Coordinates of N, CA and C in Angstrom, one line a residue:
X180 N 20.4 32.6 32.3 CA 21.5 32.0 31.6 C 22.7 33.0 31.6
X181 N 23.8 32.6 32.3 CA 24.9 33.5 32.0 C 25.4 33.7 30.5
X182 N 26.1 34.2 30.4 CA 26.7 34.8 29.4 C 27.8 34.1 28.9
X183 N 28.2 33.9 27.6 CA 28.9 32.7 26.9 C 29.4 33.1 25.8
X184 N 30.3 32.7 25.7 CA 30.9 33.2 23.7 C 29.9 32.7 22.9
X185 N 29.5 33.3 21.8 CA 29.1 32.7 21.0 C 27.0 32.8 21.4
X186 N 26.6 33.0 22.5 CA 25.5 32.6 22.8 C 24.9 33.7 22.5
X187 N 23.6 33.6 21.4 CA 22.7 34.9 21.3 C 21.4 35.0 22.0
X188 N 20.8 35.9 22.1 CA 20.1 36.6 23.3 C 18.4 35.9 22.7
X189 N 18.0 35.7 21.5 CA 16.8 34.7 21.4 C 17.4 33.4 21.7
X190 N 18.2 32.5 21.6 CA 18.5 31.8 22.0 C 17.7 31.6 24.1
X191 N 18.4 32.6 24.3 CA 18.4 32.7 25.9 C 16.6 32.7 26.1
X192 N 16.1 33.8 25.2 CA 14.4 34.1 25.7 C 13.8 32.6 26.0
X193 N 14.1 31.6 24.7 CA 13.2 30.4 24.6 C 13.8 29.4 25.8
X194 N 14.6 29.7 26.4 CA 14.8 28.6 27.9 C 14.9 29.5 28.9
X195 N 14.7 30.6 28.8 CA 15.0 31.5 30.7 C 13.7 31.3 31.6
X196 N 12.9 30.4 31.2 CA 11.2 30.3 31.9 C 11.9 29.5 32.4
X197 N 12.4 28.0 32.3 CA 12.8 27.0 32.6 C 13.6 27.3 33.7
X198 N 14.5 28.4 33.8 CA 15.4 28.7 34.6 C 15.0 29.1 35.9
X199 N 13.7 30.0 35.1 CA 13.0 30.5 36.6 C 11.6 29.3 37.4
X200 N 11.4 28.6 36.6 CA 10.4 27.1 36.9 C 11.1 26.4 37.5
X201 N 12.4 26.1 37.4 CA 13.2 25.7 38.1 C 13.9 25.6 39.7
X202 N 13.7 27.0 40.3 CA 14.5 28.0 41.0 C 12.6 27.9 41.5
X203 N 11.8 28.9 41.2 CA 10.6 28.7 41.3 C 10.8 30.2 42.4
X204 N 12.0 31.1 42.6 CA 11.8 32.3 43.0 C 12.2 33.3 42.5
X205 N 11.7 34.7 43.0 CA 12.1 35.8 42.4 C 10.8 36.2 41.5
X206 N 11.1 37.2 40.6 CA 10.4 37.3 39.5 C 10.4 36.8 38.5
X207 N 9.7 36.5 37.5 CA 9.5 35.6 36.4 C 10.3 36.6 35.0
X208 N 10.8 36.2 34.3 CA 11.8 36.9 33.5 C 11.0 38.0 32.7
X209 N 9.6 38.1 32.7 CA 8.6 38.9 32.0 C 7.7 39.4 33.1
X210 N 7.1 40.7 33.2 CA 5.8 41.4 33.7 C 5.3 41.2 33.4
X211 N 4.8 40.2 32.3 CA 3.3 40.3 31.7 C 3.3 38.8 32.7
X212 N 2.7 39.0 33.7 CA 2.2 37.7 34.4 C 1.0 37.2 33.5
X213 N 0.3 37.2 32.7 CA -0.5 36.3 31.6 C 0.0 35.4 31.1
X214 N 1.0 35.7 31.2 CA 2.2 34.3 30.3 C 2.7 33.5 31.5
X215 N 2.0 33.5 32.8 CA 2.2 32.4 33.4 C 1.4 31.8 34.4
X216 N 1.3 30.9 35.0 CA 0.2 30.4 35.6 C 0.4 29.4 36.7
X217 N 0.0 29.6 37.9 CA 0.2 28.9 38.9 C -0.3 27.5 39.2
X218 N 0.3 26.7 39.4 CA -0.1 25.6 39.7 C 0.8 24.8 41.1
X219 N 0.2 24.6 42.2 CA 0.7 23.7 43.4 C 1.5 25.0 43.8
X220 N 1.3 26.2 44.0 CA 2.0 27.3 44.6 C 3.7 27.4 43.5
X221 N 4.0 27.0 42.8 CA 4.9 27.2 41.6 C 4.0 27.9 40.6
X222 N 4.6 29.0 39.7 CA 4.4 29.6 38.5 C 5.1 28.8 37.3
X223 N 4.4 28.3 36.5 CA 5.0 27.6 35.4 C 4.1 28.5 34.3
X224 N 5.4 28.9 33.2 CA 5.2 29.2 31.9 C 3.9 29.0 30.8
X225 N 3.3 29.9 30.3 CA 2.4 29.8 29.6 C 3.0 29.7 27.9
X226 N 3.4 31.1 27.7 CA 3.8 31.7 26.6 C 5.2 32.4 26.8
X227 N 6.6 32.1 25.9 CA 7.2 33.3 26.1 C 6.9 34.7 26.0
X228 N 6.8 34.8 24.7 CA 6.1 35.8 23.9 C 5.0 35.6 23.3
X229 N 4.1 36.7 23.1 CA 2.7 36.2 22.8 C 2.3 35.7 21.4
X230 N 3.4 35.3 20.7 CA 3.1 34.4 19.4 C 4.3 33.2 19.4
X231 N 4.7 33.0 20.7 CA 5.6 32.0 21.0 C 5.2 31.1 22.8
X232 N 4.8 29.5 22.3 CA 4.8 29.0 23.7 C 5.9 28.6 24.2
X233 N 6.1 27.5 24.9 CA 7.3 27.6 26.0 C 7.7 26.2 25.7
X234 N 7.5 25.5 25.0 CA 7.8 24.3 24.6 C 9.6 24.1 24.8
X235 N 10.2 25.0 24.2 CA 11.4 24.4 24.5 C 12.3 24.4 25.7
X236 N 11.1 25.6 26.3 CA 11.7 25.8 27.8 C 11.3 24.6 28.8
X237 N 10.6 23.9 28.4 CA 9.5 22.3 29.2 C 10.8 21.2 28.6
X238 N 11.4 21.2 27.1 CA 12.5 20.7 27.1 C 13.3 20.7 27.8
X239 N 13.4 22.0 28.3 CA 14.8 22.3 28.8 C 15.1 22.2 30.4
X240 N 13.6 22.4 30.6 CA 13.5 22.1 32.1 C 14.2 21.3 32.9
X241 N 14.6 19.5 32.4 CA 14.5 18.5 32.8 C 16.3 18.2 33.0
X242 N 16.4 18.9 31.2 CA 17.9 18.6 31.3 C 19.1 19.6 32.2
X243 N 18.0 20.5 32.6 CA 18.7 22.0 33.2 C 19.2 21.2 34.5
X244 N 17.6 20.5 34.8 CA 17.9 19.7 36.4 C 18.9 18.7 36.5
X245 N 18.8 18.1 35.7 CA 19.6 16.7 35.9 C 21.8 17.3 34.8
X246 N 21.6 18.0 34.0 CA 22.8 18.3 33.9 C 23.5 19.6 34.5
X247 N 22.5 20.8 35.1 CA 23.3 22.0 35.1 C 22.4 23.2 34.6
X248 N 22.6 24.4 34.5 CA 22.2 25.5 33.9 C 23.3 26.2 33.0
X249 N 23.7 25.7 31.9 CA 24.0 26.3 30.8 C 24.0 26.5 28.9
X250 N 24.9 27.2 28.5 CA 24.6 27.3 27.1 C 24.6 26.1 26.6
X251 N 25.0 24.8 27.0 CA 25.5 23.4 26.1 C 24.4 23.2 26.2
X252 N 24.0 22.7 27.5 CA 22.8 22.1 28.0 C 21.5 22.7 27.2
X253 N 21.4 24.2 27.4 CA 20.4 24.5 26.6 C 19.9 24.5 25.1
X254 N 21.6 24.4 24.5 CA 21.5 24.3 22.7 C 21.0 23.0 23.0
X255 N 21.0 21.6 23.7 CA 21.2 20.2 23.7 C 19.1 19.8 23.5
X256 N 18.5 20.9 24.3 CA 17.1 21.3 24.0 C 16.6 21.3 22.2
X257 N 17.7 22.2 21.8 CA 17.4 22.4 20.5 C 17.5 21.2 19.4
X258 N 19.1 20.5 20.1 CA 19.1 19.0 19.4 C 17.6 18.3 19.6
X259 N 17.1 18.1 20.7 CA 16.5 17.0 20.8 C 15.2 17.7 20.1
X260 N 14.7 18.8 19.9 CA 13.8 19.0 19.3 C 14.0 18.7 17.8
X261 N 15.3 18.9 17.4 CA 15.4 19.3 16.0 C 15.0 17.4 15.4
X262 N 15.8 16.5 16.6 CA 14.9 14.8 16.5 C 14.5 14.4 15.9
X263 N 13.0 15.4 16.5 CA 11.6 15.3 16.8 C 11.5 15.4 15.0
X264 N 11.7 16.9 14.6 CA 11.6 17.0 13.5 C 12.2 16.0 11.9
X265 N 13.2 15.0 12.7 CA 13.9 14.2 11.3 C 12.9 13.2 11.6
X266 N 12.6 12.6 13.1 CA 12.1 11.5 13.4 C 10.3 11.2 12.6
X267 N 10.1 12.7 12.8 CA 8.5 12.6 12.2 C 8.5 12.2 10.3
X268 N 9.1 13.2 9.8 CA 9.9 13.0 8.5 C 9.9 11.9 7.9
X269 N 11.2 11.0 8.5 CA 11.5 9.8 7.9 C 10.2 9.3 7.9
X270 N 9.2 8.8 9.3 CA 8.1 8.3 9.9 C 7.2 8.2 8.4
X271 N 7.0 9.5 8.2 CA 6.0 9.5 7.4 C 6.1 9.3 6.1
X272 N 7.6 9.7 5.5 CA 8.1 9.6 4.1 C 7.9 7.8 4.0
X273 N 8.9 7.1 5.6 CA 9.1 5.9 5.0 C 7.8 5.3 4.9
X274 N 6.3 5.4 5.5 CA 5.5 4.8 5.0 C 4.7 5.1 3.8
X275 N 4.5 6.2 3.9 CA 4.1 6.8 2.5 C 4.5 6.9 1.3
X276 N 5.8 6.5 1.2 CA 7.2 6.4 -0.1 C 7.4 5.0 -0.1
X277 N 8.7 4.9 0.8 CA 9.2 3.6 0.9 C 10.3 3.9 2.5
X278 N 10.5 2.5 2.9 CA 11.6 3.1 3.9 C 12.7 3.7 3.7
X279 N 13.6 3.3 2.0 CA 14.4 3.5 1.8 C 14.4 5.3 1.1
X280 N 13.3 5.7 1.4 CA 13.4 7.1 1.0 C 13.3 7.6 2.0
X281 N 12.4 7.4 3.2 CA 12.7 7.8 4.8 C 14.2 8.0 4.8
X282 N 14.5 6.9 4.9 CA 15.7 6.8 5.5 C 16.9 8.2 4.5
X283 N 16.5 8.2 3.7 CA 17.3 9.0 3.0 C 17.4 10.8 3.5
X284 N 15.8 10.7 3.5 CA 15.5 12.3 3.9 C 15.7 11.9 5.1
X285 N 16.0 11.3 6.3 CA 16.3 11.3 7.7 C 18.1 12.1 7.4
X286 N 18.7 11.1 6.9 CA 19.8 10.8 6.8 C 20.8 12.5 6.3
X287 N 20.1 13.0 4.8 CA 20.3 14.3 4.5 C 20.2 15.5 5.9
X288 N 18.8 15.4 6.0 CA 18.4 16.3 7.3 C 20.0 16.5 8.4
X289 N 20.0 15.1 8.7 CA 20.7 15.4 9.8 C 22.6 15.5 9.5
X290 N 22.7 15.5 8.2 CA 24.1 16.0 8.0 C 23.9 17.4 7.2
X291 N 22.6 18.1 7.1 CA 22.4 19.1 6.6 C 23.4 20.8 7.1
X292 N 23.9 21.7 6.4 CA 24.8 22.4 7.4 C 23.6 23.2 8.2
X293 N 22.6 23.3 7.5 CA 21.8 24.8 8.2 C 20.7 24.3 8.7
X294 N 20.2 22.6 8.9 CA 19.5 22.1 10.2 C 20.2 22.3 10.8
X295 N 21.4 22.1 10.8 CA 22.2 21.7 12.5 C 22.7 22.9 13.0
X296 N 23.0 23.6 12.0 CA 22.9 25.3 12.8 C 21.9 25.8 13.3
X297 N 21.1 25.7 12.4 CA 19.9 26.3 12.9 C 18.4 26.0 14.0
X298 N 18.8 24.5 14.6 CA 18.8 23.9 15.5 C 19.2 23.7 16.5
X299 N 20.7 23.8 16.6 CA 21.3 23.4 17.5 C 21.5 25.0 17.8
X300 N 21.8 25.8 17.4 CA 22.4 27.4 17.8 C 20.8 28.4 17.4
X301 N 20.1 28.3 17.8 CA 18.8 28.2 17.9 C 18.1 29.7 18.0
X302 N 18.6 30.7 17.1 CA 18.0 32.1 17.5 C 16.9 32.8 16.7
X303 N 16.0 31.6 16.5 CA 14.5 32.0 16.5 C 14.1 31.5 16.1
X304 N 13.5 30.6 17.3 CA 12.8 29.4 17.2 C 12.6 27.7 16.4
X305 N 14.1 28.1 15.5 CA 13.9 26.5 14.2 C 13.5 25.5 14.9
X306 N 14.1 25.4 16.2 CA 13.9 24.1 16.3 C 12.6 23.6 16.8
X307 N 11.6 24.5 17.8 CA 10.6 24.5 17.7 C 9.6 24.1 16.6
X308 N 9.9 24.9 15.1 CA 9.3 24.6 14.3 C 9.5 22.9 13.3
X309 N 10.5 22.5 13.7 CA 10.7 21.5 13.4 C 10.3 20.6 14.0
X310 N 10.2 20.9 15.4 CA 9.8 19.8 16.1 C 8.4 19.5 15.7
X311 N 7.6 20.6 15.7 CA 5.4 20.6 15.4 C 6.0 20.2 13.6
X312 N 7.2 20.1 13.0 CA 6.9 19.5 11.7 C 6.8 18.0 11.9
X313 N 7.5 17.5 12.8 CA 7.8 16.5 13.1 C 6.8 15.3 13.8
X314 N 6.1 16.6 14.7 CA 5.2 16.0 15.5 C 4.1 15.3 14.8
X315 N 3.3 16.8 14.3 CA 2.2 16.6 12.4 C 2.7 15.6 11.7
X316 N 3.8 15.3 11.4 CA 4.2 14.6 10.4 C 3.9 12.4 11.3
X317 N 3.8 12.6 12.4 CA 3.9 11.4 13.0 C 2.3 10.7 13.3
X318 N 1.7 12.3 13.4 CA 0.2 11.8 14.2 C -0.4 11.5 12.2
X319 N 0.2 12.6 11.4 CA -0.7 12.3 10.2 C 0.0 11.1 9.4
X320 N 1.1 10.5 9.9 CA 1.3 8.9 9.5 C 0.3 7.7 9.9
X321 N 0.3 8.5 11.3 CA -0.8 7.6 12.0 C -2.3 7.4 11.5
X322 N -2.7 8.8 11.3 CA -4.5 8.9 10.7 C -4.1 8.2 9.4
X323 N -3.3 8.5 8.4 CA -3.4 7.7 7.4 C -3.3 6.6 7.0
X324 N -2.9 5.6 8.4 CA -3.0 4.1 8.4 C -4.3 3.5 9.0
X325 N -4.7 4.9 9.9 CA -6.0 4.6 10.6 C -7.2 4.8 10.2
X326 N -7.5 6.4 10.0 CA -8.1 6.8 9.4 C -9.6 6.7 10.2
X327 N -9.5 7.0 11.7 CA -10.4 6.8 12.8 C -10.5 8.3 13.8
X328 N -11.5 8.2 14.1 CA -11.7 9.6 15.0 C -10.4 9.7 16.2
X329 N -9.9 8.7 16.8 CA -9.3 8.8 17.7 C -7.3 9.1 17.0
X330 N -7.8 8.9 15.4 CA -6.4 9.2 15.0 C -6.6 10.9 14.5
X331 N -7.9 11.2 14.2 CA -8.0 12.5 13.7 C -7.5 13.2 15.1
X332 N -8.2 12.8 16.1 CA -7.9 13.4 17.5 C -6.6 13.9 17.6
X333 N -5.7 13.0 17.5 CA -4.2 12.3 17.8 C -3.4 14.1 17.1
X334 N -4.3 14.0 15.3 CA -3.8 14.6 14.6 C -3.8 16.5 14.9
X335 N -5.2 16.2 15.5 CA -5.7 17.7 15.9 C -4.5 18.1 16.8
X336 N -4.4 17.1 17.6 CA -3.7 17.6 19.3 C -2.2 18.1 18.7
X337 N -1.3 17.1 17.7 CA -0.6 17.3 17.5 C -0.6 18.9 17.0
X338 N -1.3 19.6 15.8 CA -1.5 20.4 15.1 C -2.1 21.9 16.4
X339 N -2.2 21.8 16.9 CA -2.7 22.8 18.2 C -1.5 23.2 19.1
X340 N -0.8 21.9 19.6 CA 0.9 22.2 19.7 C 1.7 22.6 19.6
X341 N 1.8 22.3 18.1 CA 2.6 23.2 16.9 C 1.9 24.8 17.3
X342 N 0.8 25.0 17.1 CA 0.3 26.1 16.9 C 0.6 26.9 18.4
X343 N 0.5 26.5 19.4 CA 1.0 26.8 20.7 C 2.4 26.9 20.8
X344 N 2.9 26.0 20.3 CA 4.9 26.4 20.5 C 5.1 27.8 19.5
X345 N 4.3 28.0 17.9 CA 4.8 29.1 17.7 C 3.5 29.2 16.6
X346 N 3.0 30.6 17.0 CA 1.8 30.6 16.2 C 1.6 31.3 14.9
X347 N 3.1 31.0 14.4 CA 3.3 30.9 12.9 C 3.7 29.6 12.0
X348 N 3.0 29.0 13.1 CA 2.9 27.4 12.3 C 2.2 27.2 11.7
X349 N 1.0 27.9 12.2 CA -1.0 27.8 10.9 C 0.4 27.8 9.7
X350 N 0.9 29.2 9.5 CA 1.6 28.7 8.1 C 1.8 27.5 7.3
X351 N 2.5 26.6 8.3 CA 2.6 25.6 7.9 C 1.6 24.3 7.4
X352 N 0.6 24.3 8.4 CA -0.2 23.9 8.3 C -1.0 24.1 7.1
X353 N -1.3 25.5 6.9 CA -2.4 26.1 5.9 C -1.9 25.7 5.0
X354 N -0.2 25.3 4.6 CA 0.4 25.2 3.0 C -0.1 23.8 3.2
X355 N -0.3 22.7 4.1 CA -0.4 21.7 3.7 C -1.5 20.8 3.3
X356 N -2.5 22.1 4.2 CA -4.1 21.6 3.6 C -4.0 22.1 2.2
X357 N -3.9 23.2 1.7 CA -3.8 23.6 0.0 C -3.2 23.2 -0.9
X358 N -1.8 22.3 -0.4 CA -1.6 21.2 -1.1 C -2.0 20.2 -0.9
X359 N -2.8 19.8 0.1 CA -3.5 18.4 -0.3 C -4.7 18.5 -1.2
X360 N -5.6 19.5 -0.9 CA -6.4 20.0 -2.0 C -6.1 20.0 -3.1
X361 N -5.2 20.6 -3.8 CA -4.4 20.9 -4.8 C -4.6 19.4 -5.5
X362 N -3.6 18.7 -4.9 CA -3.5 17.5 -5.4 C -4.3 16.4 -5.5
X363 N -4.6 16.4 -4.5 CA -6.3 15.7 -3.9 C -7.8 15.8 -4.4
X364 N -8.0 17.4 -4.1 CA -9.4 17.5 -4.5 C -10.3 17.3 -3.6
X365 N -11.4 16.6 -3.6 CA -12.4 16.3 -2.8 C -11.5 15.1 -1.8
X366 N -11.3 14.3 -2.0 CA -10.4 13.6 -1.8 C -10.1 13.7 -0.4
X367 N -9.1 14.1 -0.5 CA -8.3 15.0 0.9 C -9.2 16.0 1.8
X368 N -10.7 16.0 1.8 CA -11.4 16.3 3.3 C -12.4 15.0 3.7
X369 N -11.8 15.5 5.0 CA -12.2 13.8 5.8 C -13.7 13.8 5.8
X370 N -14.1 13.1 6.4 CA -15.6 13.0 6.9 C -15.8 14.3 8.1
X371 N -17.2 14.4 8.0 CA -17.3 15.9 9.1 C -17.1 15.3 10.7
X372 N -17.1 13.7 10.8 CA -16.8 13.5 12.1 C -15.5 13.6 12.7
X373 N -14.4 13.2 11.4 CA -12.8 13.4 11.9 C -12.9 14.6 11.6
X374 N -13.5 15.5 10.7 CA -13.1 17.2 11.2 C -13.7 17.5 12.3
X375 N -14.5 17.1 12.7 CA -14.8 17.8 14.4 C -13.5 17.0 15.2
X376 N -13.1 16.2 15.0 CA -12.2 15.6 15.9 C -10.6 16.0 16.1
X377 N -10.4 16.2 14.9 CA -9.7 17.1 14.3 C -9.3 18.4 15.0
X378 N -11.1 19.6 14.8 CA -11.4 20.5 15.6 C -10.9 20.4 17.1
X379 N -11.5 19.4 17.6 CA -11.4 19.5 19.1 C -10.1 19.6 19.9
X380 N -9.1 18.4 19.0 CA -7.9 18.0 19.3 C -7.3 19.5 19.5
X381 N -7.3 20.3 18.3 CA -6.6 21.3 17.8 C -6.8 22.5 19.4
X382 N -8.4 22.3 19.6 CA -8.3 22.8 20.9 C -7.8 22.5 22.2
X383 N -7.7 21.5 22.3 CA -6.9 21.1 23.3 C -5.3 20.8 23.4
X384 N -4.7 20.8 22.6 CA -3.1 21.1 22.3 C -2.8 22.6 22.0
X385 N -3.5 23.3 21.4 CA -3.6 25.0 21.5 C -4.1 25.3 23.0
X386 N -4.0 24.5 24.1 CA -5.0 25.2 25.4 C -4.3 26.1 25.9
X387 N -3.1 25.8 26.2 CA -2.5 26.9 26.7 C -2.3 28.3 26.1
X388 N -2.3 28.3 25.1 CA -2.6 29.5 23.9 C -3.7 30.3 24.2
X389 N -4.6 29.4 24.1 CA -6.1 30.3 24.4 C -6.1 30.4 26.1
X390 N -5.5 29.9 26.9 CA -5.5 30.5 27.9 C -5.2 31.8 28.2
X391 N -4.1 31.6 27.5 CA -3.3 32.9 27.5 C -4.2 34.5 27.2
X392 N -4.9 33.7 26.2 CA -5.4 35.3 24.9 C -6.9 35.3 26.4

């Protein structure tokens, strides 16, 4: 990524894989070749950093191709992640509340001053985190209508993802199980077959993570 008014240097880390997956020569922006992995004679991104996956660089990938290699393009990764995060939100508020309170927390979110900064001008990681809020927030609308192994699955994969794009999302996570507990009680733990399902998912959307380690 060239150099830009205004453009800060984490910014740059979470899309320069993309730039070099793209190009597909030279050296990879990091020595630690563990953070990447060969497939069809191309090196594609594992991890940027080892408590950060490459998620927004796999965003970025697509738009780099089809619009160009720069700062717009690359903040425009952060928009669409940041989406992800109103889209899961409303998703789940409006079934769980009402639509008209979805709609509301959609609506705030995205005229918010410091989502859209901190989204769109992206210098450590918001939008990533938004997005696995987003994501969580869509698969566990889902299990909660469903309430089936294939939705616990859904829910794991989503939750493993999150934990793969930035592995200070358990955070998030962890607050959410202690508040369901909290509030819930027994209640709020599933059967031990959606927790294995759960389990598994979690492994398989974290895969690239544990490849890594």
């Amino acid at each position: 990524i060239h150099a830009h008014v205004g453009y800060q240097y984490d910014e740059a880390i979470y899309v320069d894989s993309a730039v070099f997956a793209l190009h597909g020569v030279g050296m990879p922006p990091t020595r630690d070749f563990g953070r990447w992995t060969a497939v069809h004679g191309r090196r594609w991104p594992l991890m940027i950093i080892p408590y950060v996956g490459t998620t927004k660089a796999l965003v970025a990938l697509p738009l780099f191709a089809v619009f160009g290699i720069t700062p717009e393009v690359a903040r425009l990764s952060g928009v669409a992640l940041g989406c992800v995060g109103i889209a899961g939100l409303v998703t789940l508020v409006g079934i769980e509340v009402s639509p008209l309170a979805g709609l509301i927390v959609g609506a705030l979110l995205a005229i918010h001053p410091s989502y859209l900064d901190l989204t769109v001008f992206d210098n450590g990681g918001v939008s990533v985190w938004m997005a696995a809020m987003g994501l969580v927030s869509l698969a566990l609308a889902n299990h909660l209508r469903r309430r089936t192994r294939p939705s616990a699955l859904l829910l794991g994969i989503a939750g493993g993802l999150g934990i793969w794009a930035r592995l200070n999302v358990l955070w998030l996570i962890a607050s959410v199980i202690a508040a369901a507990l909290f509030v819930y009680g027994r209640r709020a733990i599933p059967p031990k077959a959606q927790i294995g399902a759960m389990a598994l998912g979690i492994c398989c959307g974290a895969f690239p993570l544990v490849l890594y380690e």
